[in-house]
Coordinates of C-alpha atoms and ligand atoms in Angstrom, one line a residue:
X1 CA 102.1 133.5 126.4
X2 CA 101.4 130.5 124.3
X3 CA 97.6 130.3 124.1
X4 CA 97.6 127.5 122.2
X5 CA 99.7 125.9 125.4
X6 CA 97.3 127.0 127.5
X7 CA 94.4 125.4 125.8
X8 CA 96.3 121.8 125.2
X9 CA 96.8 121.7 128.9
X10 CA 93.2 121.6 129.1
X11 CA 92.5 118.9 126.5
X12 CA 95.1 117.1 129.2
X13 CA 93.2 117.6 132.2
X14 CA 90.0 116.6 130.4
X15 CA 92.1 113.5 129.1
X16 CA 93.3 112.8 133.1
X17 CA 89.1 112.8 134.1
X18 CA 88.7 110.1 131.3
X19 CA 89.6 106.8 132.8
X20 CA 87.5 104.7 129.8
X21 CA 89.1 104.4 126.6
X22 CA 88.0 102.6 123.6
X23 CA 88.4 98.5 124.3
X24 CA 89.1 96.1 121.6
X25 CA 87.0 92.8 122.5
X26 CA 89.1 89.8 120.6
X27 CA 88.1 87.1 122.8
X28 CA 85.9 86.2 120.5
X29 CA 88.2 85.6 117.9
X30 CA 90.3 82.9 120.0
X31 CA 88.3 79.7 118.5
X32 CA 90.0 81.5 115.5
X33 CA 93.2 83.0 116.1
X34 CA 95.5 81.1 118.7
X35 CA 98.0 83.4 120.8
X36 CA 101.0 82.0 119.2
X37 CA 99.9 82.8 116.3
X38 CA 99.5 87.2 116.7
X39 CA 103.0 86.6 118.7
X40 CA 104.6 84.9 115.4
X41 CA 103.3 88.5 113.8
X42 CA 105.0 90.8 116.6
X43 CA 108.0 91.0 113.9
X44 CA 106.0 91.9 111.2
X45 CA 103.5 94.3 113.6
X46 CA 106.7 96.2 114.6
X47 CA 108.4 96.5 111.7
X48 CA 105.1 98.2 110.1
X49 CA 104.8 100.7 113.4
X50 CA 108.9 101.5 112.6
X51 CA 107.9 101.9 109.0
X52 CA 104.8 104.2 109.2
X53 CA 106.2 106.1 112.6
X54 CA 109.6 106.9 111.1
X55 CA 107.7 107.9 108.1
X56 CA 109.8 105.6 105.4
X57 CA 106.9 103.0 104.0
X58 CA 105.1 103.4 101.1
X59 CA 103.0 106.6 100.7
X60 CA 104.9 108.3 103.8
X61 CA 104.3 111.7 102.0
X62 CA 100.9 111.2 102.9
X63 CA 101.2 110.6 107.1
X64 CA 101.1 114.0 108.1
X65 CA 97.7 113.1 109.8
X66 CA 100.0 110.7 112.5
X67 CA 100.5 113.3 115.0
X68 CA 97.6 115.8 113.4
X69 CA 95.7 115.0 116.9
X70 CA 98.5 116.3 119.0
X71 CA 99.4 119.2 116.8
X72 CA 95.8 121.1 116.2
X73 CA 96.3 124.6 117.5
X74 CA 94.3 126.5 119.3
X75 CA 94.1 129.0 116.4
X76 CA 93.1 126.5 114.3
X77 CA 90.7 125.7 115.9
X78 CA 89.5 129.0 117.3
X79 CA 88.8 130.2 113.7
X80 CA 87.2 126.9 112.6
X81 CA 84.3 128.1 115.5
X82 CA 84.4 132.1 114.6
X83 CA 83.3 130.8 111.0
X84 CA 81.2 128.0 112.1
X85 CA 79.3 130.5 114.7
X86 CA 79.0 132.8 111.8
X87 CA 77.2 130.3 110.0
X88 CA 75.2 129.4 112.3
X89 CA 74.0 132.7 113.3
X90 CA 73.5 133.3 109.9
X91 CA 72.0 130.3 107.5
X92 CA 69.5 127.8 107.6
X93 CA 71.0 125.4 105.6
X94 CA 75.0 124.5 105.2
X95 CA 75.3 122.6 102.0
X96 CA 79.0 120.7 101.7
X97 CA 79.8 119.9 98.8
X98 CA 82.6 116.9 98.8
X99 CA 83.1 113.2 97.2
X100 CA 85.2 110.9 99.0
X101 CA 87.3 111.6 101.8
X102 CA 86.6 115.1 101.3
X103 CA 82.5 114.3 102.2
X104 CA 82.5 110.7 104.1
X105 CA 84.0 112.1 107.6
X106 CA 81.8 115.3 108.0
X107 CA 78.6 113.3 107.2
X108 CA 79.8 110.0 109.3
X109 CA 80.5 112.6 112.6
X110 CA 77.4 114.3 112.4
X111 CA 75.0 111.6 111.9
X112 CA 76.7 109.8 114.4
X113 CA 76.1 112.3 116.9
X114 CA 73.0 114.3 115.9
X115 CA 69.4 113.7 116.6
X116 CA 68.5 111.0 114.0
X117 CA 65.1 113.1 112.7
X118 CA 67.1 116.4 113.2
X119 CA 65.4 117.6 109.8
X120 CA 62.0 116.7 110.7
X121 CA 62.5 118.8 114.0
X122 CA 61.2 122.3 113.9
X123 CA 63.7 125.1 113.6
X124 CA 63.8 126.3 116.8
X125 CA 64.5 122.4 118.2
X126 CA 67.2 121.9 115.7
X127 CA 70.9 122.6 116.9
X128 CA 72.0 125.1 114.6
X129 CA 71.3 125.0 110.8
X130 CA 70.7 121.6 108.6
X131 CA 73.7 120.2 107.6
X132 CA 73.2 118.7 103.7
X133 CA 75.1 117.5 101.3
X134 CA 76.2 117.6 97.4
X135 CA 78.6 116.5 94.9
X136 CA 78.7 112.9 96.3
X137 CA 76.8 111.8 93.4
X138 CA 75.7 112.6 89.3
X139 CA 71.6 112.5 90.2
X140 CA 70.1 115.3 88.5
X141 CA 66.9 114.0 90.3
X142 CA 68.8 114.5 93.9
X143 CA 70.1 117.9 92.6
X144 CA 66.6 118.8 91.9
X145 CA 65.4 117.9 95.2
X146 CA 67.7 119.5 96.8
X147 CA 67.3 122.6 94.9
X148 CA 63.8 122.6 96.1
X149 CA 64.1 122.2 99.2
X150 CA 66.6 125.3 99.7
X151 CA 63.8 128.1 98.5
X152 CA 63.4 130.8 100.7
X153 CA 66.1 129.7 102.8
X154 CA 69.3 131.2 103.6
X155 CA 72.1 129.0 102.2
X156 CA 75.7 128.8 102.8
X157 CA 77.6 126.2 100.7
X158 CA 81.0 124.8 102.1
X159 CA 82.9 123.4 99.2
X160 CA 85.5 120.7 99.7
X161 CA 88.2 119.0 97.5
X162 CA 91.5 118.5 97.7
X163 CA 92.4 118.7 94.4
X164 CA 90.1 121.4 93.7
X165 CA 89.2 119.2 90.0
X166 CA 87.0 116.6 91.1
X167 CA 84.2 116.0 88.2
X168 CA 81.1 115.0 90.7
X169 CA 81.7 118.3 93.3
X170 CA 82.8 120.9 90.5
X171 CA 79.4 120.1 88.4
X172 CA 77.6 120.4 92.2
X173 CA 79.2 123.8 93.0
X174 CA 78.8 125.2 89.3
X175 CA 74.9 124.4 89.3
X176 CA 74.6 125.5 92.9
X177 CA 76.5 128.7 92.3
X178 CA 74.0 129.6 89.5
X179 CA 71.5 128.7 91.1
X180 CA 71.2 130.3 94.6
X181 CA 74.0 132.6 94.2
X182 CA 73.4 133.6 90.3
X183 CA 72.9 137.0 91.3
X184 CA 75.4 138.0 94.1
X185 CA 78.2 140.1 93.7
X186 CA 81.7 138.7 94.6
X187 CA 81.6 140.7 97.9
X188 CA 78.0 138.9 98.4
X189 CA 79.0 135.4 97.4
X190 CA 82.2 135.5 100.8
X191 CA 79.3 135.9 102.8
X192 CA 77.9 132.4 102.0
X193 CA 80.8 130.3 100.1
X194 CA 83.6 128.9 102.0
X195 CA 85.9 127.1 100.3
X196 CA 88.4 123.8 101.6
X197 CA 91.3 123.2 99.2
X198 CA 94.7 122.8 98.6
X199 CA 96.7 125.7 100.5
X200 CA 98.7 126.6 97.0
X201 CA 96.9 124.9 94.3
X202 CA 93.8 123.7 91.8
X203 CA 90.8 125.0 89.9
X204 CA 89.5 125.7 93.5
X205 CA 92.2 127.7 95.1
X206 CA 92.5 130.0 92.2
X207 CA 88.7 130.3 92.2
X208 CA 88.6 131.0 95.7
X209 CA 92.1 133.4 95.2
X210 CA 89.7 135.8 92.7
X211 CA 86.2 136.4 94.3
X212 CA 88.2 136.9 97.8
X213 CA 86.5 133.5 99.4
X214 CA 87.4 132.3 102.5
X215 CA 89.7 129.2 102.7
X216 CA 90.5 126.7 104.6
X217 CA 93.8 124.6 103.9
X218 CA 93.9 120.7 103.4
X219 CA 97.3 119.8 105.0
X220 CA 99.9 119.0 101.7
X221 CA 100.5 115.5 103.8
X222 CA 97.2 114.2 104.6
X223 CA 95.2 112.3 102.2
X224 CA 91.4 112.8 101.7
X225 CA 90.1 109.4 103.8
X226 CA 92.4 110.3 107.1
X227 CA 91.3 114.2 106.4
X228 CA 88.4 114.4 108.9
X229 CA 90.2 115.8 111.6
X230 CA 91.3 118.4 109.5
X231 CA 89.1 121.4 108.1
X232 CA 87.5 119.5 105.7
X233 CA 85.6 117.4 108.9
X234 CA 85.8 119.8 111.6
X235 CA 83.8 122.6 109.6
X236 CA 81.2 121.5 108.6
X237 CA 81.0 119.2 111.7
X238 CA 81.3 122.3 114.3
X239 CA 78.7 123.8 112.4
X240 CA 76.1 120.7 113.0
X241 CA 77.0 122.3 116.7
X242 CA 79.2 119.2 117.7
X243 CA 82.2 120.0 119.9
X244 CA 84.9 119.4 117.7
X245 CA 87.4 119.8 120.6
X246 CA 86.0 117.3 122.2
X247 CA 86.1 115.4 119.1
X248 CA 90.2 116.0 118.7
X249 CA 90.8 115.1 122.8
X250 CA 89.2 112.0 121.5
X251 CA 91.8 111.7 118.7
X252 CA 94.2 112.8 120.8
X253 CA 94.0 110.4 123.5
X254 CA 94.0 107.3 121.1
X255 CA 97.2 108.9 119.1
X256 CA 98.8 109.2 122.3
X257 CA 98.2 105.9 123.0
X258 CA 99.1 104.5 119.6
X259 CA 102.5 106.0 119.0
X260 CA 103.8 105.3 122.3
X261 CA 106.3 102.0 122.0
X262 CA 105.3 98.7 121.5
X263 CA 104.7 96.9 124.9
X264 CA 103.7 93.7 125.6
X265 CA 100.4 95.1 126.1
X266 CA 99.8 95.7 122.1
X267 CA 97.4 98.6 121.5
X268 CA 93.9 97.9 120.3
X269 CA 94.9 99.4 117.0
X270 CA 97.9 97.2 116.9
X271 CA 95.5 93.9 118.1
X272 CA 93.3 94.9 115.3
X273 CA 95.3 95.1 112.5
X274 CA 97.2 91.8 113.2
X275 CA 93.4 89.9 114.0
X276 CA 92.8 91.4 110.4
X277 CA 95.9 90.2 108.8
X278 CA 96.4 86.9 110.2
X279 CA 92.5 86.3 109.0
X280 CA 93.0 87.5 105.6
X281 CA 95.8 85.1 105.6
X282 CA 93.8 82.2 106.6
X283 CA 91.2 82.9 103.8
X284 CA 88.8 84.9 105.2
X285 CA 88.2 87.4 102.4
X286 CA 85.8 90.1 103.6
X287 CA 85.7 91.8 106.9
X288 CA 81.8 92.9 108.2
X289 CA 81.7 96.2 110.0
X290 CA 77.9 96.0 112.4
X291 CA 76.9 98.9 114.2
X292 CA 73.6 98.0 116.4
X293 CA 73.0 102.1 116.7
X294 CA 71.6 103.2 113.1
X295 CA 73.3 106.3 113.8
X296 CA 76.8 104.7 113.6
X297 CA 75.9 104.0 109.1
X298 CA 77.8 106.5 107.7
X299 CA 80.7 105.6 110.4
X300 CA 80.8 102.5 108.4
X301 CA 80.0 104.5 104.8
X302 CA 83.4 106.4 105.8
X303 CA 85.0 102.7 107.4
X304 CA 84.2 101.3 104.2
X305 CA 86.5 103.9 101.8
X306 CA 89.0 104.1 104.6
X307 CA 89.7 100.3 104.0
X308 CA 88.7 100.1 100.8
X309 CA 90.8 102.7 99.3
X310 CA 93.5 102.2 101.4
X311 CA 94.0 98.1 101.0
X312 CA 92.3 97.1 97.8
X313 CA 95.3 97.1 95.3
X314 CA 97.5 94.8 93.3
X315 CA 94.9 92.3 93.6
X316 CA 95.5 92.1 97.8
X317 CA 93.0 93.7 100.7
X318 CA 90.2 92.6 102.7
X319 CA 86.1 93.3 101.3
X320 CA 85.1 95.5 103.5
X321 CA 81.4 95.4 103.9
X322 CA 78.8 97.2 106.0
X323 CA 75.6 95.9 107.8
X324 CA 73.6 98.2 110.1
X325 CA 71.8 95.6 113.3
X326 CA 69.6 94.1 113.9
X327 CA 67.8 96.3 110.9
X328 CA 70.4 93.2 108.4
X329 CA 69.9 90.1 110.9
X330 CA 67.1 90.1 108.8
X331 CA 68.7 90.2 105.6
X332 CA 72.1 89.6 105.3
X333 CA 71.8 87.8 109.0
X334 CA 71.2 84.3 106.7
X335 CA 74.4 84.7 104.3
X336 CA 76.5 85.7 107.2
X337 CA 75.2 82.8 109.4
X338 CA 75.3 80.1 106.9
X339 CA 76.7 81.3 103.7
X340 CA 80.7 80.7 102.5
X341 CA 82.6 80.7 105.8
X342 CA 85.0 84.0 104.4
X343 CA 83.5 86.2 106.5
X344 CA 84.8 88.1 109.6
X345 CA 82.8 90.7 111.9
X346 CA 84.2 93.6 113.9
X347 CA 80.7 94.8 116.2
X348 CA 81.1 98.5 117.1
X349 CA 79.5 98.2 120.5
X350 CA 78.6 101.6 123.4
X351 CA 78.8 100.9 127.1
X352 CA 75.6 103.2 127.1
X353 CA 73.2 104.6 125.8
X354 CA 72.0 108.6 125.4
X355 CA 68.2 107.4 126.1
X356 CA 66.4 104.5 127.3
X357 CA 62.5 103.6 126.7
X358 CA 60.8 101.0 128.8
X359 CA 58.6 98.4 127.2
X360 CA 55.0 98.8 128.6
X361 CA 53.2 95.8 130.1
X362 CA 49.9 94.6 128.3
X363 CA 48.2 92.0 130.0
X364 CA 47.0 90.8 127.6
X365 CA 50.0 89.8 125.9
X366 CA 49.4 89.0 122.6
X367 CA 52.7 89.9 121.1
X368 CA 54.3 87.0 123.9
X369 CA 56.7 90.0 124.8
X370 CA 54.8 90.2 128.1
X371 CA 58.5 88.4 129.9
X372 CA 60.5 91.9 128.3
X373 CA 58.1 94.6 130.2
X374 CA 59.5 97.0 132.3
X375 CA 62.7 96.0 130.7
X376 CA 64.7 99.1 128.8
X377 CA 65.2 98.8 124.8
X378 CA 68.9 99.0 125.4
X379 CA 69.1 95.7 127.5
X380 CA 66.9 94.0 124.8
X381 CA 69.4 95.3 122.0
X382 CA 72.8 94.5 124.6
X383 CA 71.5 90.7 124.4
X384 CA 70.7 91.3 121.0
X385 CA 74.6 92.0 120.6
X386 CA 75.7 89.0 122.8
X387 CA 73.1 86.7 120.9
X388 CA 73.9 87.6 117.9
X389 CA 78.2 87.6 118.5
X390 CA 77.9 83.8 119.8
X391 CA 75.1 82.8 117.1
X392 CA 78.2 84.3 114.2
X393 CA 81.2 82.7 116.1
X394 CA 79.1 79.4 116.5
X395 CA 78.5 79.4 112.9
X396 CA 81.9 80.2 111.9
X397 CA 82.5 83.7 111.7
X398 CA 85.1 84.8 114.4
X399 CA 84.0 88.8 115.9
X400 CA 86.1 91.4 117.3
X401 CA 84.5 93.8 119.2
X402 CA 84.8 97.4 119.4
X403 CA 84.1 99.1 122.6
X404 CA 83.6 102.7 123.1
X405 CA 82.1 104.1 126.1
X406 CA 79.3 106.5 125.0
X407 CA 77.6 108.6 121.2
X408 CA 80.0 111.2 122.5
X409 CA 82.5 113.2 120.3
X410 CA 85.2 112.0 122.3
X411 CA 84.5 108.3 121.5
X412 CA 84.2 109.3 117.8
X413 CA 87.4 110.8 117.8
X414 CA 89.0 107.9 119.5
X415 CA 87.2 105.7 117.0
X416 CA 88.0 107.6 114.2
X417 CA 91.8 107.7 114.9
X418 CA 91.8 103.9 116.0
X419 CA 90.9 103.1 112.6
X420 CA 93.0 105.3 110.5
X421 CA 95.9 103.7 112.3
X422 CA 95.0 100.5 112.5
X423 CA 94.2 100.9 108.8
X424 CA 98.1 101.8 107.8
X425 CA 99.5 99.4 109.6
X426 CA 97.3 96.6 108.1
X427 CA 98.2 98.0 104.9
X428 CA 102.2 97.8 105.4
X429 CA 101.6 94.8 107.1
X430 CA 100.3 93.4 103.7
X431 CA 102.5 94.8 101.3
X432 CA 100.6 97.4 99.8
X433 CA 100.8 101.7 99.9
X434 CA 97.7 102.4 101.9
X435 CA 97.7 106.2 100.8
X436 CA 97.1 105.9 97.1
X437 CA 94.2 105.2 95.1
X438 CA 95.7 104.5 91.4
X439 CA 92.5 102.3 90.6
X440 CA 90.1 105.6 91.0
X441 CA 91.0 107.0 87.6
X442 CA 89.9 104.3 85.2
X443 CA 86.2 105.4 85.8
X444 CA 86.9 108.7 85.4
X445 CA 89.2 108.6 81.9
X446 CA 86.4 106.6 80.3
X447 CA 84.0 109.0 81.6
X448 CA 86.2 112.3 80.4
X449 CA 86.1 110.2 76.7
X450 CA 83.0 109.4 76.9
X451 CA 81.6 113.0 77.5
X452 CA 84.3 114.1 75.0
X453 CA 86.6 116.2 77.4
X454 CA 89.2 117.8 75.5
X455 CA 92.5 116.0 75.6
X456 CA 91.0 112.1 76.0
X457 CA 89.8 112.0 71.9
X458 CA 92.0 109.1 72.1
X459 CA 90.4 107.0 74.9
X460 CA 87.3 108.1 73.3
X461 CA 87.8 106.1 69.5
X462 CA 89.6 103.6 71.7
X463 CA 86.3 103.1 74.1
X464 CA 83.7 103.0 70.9
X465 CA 85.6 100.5 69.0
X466 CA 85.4 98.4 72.0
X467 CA 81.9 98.4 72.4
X468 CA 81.0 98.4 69.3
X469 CA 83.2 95.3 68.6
X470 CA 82.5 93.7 71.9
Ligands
LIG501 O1 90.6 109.4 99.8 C1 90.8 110.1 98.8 O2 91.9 110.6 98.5 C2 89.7 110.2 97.8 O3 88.5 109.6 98.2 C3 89.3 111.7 97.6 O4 89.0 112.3 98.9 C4 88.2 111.9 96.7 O5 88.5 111.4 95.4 C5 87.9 113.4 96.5 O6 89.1 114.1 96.1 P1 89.2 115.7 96.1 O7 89.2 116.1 97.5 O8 90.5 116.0 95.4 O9 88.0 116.3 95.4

């Protein structure tokens, strides 16, 4: 018997319970963008769809993660939990060690959908071990911290890159190594080192190939920023004690949705990318992602490379820029309100909330917030939403909204597939290979010269002429 079978079928029946599915609000958007005018783009939306589902635009190599939702197996998934259980069992702290696309989902999912003070809880409150991270950055000061704050505790590092060569997470995992696992056999180090690579290939693999670690494979066809339903997300995310299969029904519902044929009723991904292109083609040059649940930031941290990375070449793509509200009404709030009219905003909005907290009455109402009590926060931040959509469209700036039904895993899987694929096809739509990232290596050649990395001598006299002329 096909266990894995057996398991899909009940992803399907938990699919058939789920009548909500994530809603794209665009009404917003039609003082803006006339009907005519996404019709006039049908040609252009289908020919991307053909393009990216028959695999033959630019970058196709790198769409394996197109049906990844529907073709997860149950062992796959199965061993993802036997290691993640182990780890949870056994550590107090999971440190992942990733840059990129190879750290950006993991963190996004788990802050979206953990307690926001989860470190500050005591152990016995906290669900499973602290998830932190390393090798996003070059701060010895954060390294240092985060050195300290592992003593005495039982440490299991999770390291992630694709390429296995990345400068940023190999200096992480060398100083981490020496430091908490300086001493440990290689027999010791596979109880506390797992490693997500390349399944053939890189510094990492072979590393990994001669202490014995265990490793988990980054697909050959997926690209680090549409990775995080892969190991390199679901790991570390299942050890934060989320339910990643809820997490991939999620993703599998949306894909489902998305690659069935174009209809008249266009999918939210398809509505998406065409509000995004026909925008960008009427000058609006950066697109605002606002979250009004502070949980939702590194949603937008991973949004932000996912569009970035993907549509910001040969002098083409749409800003992308994050605000977290009503936290930026107050700063940002002005510029976006009255500043160039460029600006777009797509508002990631939940039909509810985990918690709600009443505001007390005081009679004696010195605040003048006396009208709100007895009213729950989450109505007061629901018309903050609607105040703040109708303020932004009055001033100029046309919003899409973004609806998703609850802080669940599901939703963040639907979310997260929503915007990978609206992502490609806004990319094809606009000329450009949205799997590549050529303009990512001029930082790092000047900064192999500059720290004299064997092989770049050349850059090196080139660099130091330059600024010693310039
Ligand atoms: O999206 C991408 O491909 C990049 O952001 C990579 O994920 C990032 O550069 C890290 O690469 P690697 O996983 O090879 O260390």
């Amino acid at each position: 018997m096909d266990i894995s079978f057996v398991r899909c079928k009940n992803i399907e029946a938990f699919l058939r319970k789920r009548a909500k599915m994530l809603k794209l609000g665009d009404h917003l958007t039609d003082a803006f963008i006339s009907e005519h005018e996404r019709e006039q783009m049908k040609a252009q939306l289908s020919l991307a769809r053909d393009l990216l589902d028959h695999k033959k635009c630019p970058g196709a190599e790198y769409t394996g993660w197109l049906e990844l939702p529907l073709s997860v197996s149950e062992a796959e998934l199965s061993e993802i939990e036997r290691v993640a259980s182990d780890i949870r069992d056994n550590f107090d702290i999971l440190i992942v060690v990733g840059i990129g696309g190879s750290y950006l989902g993991a963190r996004a999912v788990i802050e979206a959908l953990s307690h926001h003070f989860m470190a500050h809880l005591p152990a016995g409150k906290r669900n499973g071990p602290l998830v932190l991270f390393a090798g996003h950055q070059i701060s010895p000061d954060y390294m240092h911290d985060l050195l300290e704050v592992t003593r005495g505790k039982r440490v299991a590092l999770n390291v992630i890159s694709k390429s296995g060569t990345t400068t940023e997470p190999a200096i992480a995992f060398r100083i981490l190594r020496e430091q908490l696992f300086g001493d440990l056999t290689d027999q010791a180090l596979r109880e506390c080192v797992f490693i997500t690579t390349d399944r053939s290939k890189g510094a990492l693999k072979q590393f990994a190939r001669e202490t014995g670690l265990t490793t988990f494979d980054i697909p050959d066809d997926i690209g680090g920023r549409y990775s995080v339903l892969t190991p390199v997300g679901i790991l570390p995310i299942a050890v934060a004690g989320i339910d990643i299969r809820g997490l991939i029904a999620g993703a599998r519902a949306e894909c489902s949705r998305c690659l069935a044929p174009l209809s008249e009723d266009w999918t939210p991904a398809d509505r998406y990318a065409v509000n995004r292109m026909i925008l960008l083609r009427k000058g609006y040059k950066a697109e605002i992602l606002a979250s009004y649940e502070p949980s939702m930031r590194f949603v937008t941290e991973w949004w932000k490379q996912l569009f970035g990375e993907s549509e910001g070449k040969d002098g083409r793509g749409l800003v992308p820029i994050g605000v977290d509200f009503t936290t930026d009404l107050h700063s940002l709030g002005q510029l976006i309100q009255e500043g160039p009219r460029i600006l777009f905003e797509t508002v990631i909005r939940f039909e509810k909330t985990r918690h709600d907290v009443m505001i007390p009455s005081d009679s004696r109402d010195i605040d003048q917030l006396e009208y709100l009590a007895g009213s729950g926060m989450a109505e007061v931040n629901e018309q903050a939403v609607l105040g703040t959509a109708l303020a932004h469209t009055s001033g100029g700036v046309p919003n899409i909204e973004i609806v998703l039904e609850e802080r669940s895993a599901f939703c963040l899987g639907e979310l997260i597939y929503f915007f990978e694929r609206a992502c490609a096809l806004s990319g094809i739509m606009n000329g450009v290979n949205p799997f590549n990232q050529p303009g990512v290596e001029a930082y790092k050649r000047n900064m192999f010269a500059l720290m004299g990395k064997p092989g770049f001598e050349w850059l090196r006299a080139e660099l130091t002429n330059h600024s010693v002329t310039s």
